[in-house]
C-alpha atoms as one frame of an Amber mdcrd trajectory, in Angstrom:
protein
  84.801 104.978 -50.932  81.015 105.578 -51.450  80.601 104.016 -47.834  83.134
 106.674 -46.158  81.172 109.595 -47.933  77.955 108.675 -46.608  79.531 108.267
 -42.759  81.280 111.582 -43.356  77.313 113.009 -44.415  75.338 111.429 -42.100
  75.755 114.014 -39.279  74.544 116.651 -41.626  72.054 114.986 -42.417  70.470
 113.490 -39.043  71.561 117.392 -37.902  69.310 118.822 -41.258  66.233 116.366
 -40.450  66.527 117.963 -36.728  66.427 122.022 -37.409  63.698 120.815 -39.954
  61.626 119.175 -36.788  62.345 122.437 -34.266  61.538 124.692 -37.576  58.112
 122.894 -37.953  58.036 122.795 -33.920  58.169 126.600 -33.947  56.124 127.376
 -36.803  53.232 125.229 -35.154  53.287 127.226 -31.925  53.712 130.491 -33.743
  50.181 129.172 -35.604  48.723 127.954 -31.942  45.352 129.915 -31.135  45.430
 133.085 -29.137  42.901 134.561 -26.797  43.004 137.869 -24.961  41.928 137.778
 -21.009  41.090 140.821 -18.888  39.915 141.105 -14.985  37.517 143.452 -13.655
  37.266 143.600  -9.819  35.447 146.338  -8.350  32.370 149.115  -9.426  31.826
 149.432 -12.813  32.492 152.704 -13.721  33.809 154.877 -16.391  37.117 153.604
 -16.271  35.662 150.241 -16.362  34.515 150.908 -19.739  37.701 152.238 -21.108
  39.065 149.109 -19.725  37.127 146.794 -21.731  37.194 148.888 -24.816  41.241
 148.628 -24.735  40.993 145.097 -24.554  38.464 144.489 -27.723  40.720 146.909
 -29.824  43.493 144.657 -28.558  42.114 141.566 -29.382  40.982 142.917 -32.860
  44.713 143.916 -33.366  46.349 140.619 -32.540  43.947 138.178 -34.215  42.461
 136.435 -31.096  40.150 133.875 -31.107  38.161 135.841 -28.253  38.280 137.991
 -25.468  37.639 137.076 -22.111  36.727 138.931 -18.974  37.313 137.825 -16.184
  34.586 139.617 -13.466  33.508 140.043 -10.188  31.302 143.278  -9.136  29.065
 143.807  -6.917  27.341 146.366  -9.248  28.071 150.174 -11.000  26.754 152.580
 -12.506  23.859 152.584 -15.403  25.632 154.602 -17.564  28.762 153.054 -17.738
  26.649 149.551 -17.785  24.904 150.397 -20.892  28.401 151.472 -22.804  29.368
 148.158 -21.838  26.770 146.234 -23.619  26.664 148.427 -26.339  30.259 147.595
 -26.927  29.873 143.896 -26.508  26.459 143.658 -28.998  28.526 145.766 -31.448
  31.614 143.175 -31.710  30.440 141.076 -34.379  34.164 139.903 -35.278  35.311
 139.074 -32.019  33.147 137.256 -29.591  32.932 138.596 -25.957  33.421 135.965
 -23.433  32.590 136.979 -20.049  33.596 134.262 -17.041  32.331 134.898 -13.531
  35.347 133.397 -11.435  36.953 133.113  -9.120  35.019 130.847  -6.973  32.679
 133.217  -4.766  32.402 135.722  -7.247  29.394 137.296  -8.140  27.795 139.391
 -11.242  25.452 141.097  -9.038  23.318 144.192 -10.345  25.373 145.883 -13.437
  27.462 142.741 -13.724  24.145 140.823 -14.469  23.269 143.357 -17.774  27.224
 142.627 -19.189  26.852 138.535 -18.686  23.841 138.340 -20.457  24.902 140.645
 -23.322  28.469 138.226 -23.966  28.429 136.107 -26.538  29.251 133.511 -24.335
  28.530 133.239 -20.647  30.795 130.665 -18.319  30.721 130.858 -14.314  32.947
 129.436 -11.963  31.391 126.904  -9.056  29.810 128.470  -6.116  29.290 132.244
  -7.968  26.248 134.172  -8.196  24.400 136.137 -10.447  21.867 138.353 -10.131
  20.070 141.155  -8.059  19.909 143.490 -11.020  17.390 146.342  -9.410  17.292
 149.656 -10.508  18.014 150.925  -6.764  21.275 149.130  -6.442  22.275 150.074
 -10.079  20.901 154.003  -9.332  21.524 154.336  -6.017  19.985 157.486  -4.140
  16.061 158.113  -3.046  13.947 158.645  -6.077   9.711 159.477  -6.149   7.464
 156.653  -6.825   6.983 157.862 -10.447  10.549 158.604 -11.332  11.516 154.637
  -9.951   8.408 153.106 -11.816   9.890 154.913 -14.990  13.810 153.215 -14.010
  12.155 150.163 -13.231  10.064 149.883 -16.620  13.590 150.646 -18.549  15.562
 148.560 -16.680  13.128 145.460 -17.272  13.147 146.019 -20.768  16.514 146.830
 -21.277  17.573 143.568 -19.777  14.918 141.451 -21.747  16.309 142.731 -25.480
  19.615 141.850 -23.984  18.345 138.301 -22.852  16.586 137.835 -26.495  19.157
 139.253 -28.264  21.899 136.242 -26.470  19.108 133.678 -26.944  18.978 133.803
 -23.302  16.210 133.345 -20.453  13.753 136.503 -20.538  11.574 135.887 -17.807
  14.250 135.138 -15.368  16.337 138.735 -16.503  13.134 140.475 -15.827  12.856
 139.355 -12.753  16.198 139.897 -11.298  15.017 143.486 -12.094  11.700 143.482
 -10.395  12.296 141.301  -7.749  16.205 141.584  -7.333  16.191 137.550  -7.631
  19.975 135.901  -7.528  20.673 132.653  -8.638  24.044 130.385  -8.001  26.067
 129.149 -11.114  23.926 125.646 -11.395  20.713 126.830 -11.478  22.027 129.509
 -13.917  22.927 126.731 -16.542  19.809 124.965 -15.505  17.210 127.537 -16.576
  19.585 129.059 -19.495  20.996 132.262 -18.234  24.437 131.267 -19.295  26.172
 128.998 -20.882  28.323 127.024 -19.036  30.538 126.320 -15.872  34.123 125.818
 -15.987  36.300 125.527 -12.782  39.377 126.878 -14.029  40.792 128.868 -16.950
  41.959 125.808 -18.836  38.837 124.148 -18.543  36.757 127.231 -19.757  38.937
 127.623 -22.960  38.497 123.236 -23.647  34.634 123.564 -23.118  34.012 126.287
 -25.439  36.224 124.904 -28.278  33.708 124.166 -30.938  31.249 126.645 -30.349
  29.740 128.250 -33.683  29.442 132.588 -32.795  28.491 134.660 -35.409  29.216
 131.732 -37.884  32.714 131.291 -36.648  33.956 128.353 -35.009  35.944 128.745
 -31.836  39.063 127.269 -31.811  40.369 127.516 -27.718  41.742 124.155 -26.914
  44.727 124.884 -26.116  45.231 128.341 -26.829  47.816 130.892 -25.515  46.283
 133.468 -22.811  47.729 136.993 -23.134  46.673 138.871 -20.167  46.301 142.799
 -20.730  46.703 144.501 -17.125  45.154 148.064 -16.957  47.723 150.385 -17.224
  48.880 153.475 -15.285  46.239 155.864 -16.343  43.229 153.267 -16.216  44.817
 152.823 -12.144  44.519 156.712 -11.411  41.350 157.860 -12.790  39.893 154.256
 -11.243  41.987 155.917  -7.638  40.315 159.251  -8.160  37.170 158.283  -9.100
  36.448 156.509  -5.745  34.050 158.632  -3.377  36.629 158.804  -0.688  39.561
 159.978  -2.714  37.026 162.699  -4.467  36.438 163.924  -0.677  40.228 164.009
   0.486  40.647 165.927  -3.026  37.973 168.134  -2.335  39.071 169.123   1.303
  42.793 169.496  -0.385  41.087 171.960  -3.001  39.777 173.772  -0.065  42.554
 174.389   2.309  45.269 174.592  -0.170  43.209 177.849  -2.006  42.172 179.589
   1.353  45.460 178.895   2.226  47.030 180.252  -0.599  44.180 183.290  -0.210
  45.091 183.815   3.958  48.795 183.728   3.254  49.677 184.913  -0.091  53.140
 183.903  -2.071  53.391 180.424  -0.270  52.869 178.938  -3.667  52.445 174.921
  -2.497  49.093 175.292  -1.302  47.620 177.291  -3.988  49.378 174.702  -6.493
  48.043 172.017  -4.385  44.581 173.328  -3.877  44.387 174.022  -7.885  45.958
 170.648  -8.879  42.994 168.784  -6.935  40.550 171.192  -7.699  41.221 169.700
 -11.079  40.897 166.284 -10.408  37.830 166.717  -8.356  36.205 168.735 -11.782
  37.572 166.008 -13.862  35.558 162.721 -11.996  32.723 164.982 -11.401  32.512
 165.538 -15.052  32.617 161.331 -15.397  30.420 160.435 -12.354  26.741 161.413
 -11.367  27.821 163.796  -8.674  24.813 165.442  -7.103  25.205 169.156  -7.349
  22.776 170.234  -4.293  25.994 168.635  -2.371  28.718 171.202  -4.166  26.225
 173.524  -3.022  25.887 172.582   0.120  29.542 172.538   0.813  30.410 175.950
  -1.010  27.659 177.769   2.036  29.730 175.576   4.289  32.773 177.553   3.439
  31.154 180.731   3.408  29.710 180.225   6.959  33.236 179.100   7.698  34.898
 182.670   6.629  31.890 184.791   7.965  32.481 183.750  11.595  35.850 185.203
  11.255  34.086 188.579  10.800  31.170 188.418  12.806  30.417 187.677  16.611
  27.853 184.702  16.450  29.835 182.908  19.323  30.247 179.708  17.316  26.893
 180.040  15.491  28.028 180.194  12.110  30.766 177.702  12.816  28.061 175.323
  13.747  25.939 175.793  10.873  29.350 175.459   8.352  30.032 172.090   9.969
  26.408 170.438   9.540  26.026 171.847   6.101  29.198 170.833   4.968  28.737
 167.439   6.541  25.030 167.249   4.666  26.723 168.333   1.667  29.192 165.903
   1.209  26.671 162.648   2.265  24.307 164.052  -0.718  27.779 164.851  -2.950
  27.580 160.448  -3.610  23.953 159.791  -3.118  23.413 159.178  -6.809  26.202
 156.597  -6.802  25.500 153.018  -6.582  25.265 151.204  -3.239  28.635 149.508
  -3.495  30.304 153.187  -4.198  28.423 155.116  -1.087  30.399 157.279   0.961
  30.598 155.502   4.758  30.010 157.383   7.617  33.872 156.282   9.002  34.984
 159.028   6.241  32.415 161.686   6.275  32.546 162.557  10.441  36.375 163.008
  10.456  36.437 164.771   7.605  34.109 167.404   8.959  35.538 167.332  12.244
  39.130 167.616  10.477  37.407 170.743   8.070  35.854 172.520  11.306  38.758
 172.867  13.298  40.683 173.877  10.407  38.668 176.842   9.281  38.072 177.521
  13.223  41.793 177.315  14.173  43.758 178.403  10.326  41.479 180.015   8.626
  39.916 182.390  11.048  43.119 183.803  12.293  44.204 183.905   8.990  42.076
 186.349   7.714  41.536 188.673  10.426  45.242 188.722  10.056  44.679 190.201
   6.435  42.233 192.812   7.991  44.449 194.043  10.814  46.270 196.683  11.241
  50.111 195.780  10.831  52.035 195.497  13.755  55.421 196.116  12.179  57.439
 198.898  11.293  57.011 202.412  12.187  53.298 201.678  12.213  53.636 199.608
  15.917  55.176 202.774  17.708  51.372 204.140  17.548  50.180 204.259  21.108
  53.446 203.871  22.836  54.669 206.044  25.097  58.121 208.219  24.786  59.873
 210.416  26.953  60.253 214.392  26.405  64.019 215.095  25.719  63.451 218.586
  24.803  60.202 220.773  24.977  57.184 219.631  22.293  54.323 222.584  20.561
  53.049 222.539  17.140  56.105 223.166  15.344  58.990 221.058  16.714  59.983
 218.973  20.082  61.948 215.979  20.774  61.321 212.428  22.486  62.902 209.064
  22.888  60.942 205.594  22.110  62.537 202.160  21.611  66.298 203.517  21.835
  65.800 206.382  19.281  65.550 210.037  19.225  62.291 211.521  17.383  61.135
 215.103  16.046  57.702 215.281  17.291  55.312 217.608  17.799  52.342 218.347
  19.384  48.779 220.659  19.516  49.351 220.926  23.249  52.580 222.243  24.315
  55.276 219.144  26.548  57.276 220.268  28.632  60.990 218.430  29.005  60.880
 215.382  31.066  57.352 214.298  31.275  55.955 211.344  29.157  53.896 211.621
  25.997  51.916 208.667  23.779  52.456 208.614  19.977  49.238 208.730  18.092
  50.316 209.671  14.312  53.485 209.419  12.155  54.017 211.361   9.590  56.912
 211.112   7.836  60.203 211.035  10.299  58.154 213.437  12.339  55.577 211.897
  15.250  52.724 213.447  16.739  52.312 213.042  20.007  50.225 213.915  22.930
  50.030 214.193  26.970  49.441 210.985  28.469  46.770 211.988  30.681  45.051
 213.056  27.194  45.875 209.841  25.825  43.516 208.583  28.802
């Protein structure tokens, strides 16, 4: 008897002793480290920083072990650089990884100033890093005592940053002052990072262990959440490039004048405002040189004073070259990887000339002409005399309709007249030899 109960149990039990396995199973992969990855590509810029920020608070928030970022820039701006770092020696909870990779990535100029600050720094094989001069970082022509100044900063920014990671001084100061680069070998060699991992997996199995800020790192194995930037990180990164704040700023243009040259069409005003907007809005977050807005505004007025004044072209030629110098010095502050080509400045003068030649002009002298509709066209025709015109009544035909008219010279029936004046449903009229 005792024998049949335990065969009847012994499904419930080897089935018990299995959810108890998967339940432990689970419970140890719920417990498995975690470690929060982000890529930067590109400029650093603004957006950039937001970026990064997101993905500490994120990291904070779900308990990871770390946060890596993934990068490869060939520079940005100063500003945004030194938010960056400021960020990265303020997390004292979570450490900042920073991994140059893919293969042939680099951390040239501003991407030099965020490895050094991580806590730890890892490079792919065959990467770069270096070239961290003030003039690539700046961008734009600056006097010999303004770049000494940038130059001095820069140097000594980049050594606290380098002391502060335990990291080599001399060598950050000079890929400052001598814009040296180094590959990923010689960069573990003489101590600029940390070390070099091929892939993803390897990075997180050679910085288990590691001891950062009295913590131990605990990456073998971990899970990798990636956080992709999201929909608003995408546009303002779109808008703020130098070409898309041109096309905006042309927009802006035509769509007001538009909306000013033919009033109550609604879309280009709307347009014109909308990117007006957006053009304010990454102005406001990038060094925009203002001597370019300048430049660009006197290109418009030249633009609309040709429509008023006989220069032949003059003025026409003078809006095109300023408005062509003002938008090359609009980006000049910008670093070299963010310049403005050439390929989009010429067409987008030659595109802005012709309009304001070929729209715009007519346009406005249409708003300054004397309408051509209405009662207000029959001024100059000529009508014929259906019954004999003086000063206090007469009678003519124009455009297949009879007319009072009148006139200070008396018409005799028959012979043909010229309107000059309308007042009212009356015309006044004289003899078409006066008219001559």
């Amino acid at each position: 008897m005792k024998q049949l109960i335990l065969i009847s149990l012994l499904p419930l039990l080897v089935g018990s002793g299995i959810s108890q396995q998967d339940t432990t199973a689970s419970q140890s992969g719920n417990n498995s480290p975690k470690v929060t990855m982000i890529s930067i590509e590109g400029s650093i810029s603004p957006t950039t920083t937001n970026y990064i920020n997101r993905g500490i608070k994120m990291a904070n928030r779900e308990g990871a072990e770390c946060l890596i970022i993934q990068l490869d820039t060939p520079g940005g701006l100063l500003e945004s650089t030194k938010n960056i770092v400021q960020a990265f020696l303020d997390s004292r909870d979570l450490p900042i990884v920073v991994y140059v990779a893919p293969e042939g990535a680099r951390a040239a100029s501003a991407g030099t100033f965020i490895t050094l600050a991580s806590h730890v720094a890892a490079m792919a094989p065959t990467t770069t890093i270096g070239a961290a001069s003030p003039v690539q970082m700046g961008g734009g022509q600056t006097d010999s005592v303004m770049q000494k100044k940038i130059f001095n900063y820069s140097e000594s920014f980049i050594e606290s940053i380098a002391e502060r990671r335990n990291r080599n001084a001399k060598w950050a100061r000079s890929a400052v002052r001598d814009g040296e680069a180094i590959t990923a070998d010689k960069a573990l060699e003489i101590n600029v990072i940390d070390l070099i991992a091929s892939n993803r997996d390897e990075l997180l199995e050679k910085m288990d262990g590691r001891v950062i800020n009295g913590d131990t790192l605990k990456t073998r194995n971990a899970k990798i959440t990636e956080l992709p930037p999201n929909l608003a990180e995408k546009l303002l990164d779109f808008i703020m490039r130098p070409e898309v704040m041109l096309i905006l700023t042309m927009i802006a243009i035509y769509g007001i004048i538009g909306e000013v040259t033919n009033p109550g069409a609604i879309v280009p005003g709307v347009a014109g405002i909308i990117a007006l907007i957006l053009v304010l809005y990454a102005s406001a977050a990038m060094p925009i040189n203002l001597a370019g807005f300048a430049l660009i505004g006197l290109a418009i007025i030249l633009f609309i004073a040709e429509a008023f004044t006989p220069t032949f072209g003059l003025l026409i030629a003078g809006g095109a070259v300023s408005f062509f110098l003002g938008a090359l010095m609009l980006f000049q502050d910008l670093p070299e990887s963010m310049e403005l080509s050439w390929a989009w400045l010429i067409p987008a003068t030659i595109l802005t000339t012709l309009f304001f030649v070929w729209i715009v002009t007519e346009g406005i002298r249409a708003q300054f002409t004397t309408s051509k509709t209405g009662k207000e066209s029959m001024i100059g025709k000529r009508a014929e005399v259906v019954e004999k015109i003086n000063a206090e009544n007469g009678r003519v035909f124009i455009s297949g309709e009879y007319w009072n008219a009148v006139s200070n010279q008396e018409i005799d029936e028959g012979e043909t007249c010229e309107v000059v004046d309308i007042q009212g449903l009356t015309i006044k009229v004289q003899p078409v030899s006066d008219a001559s």
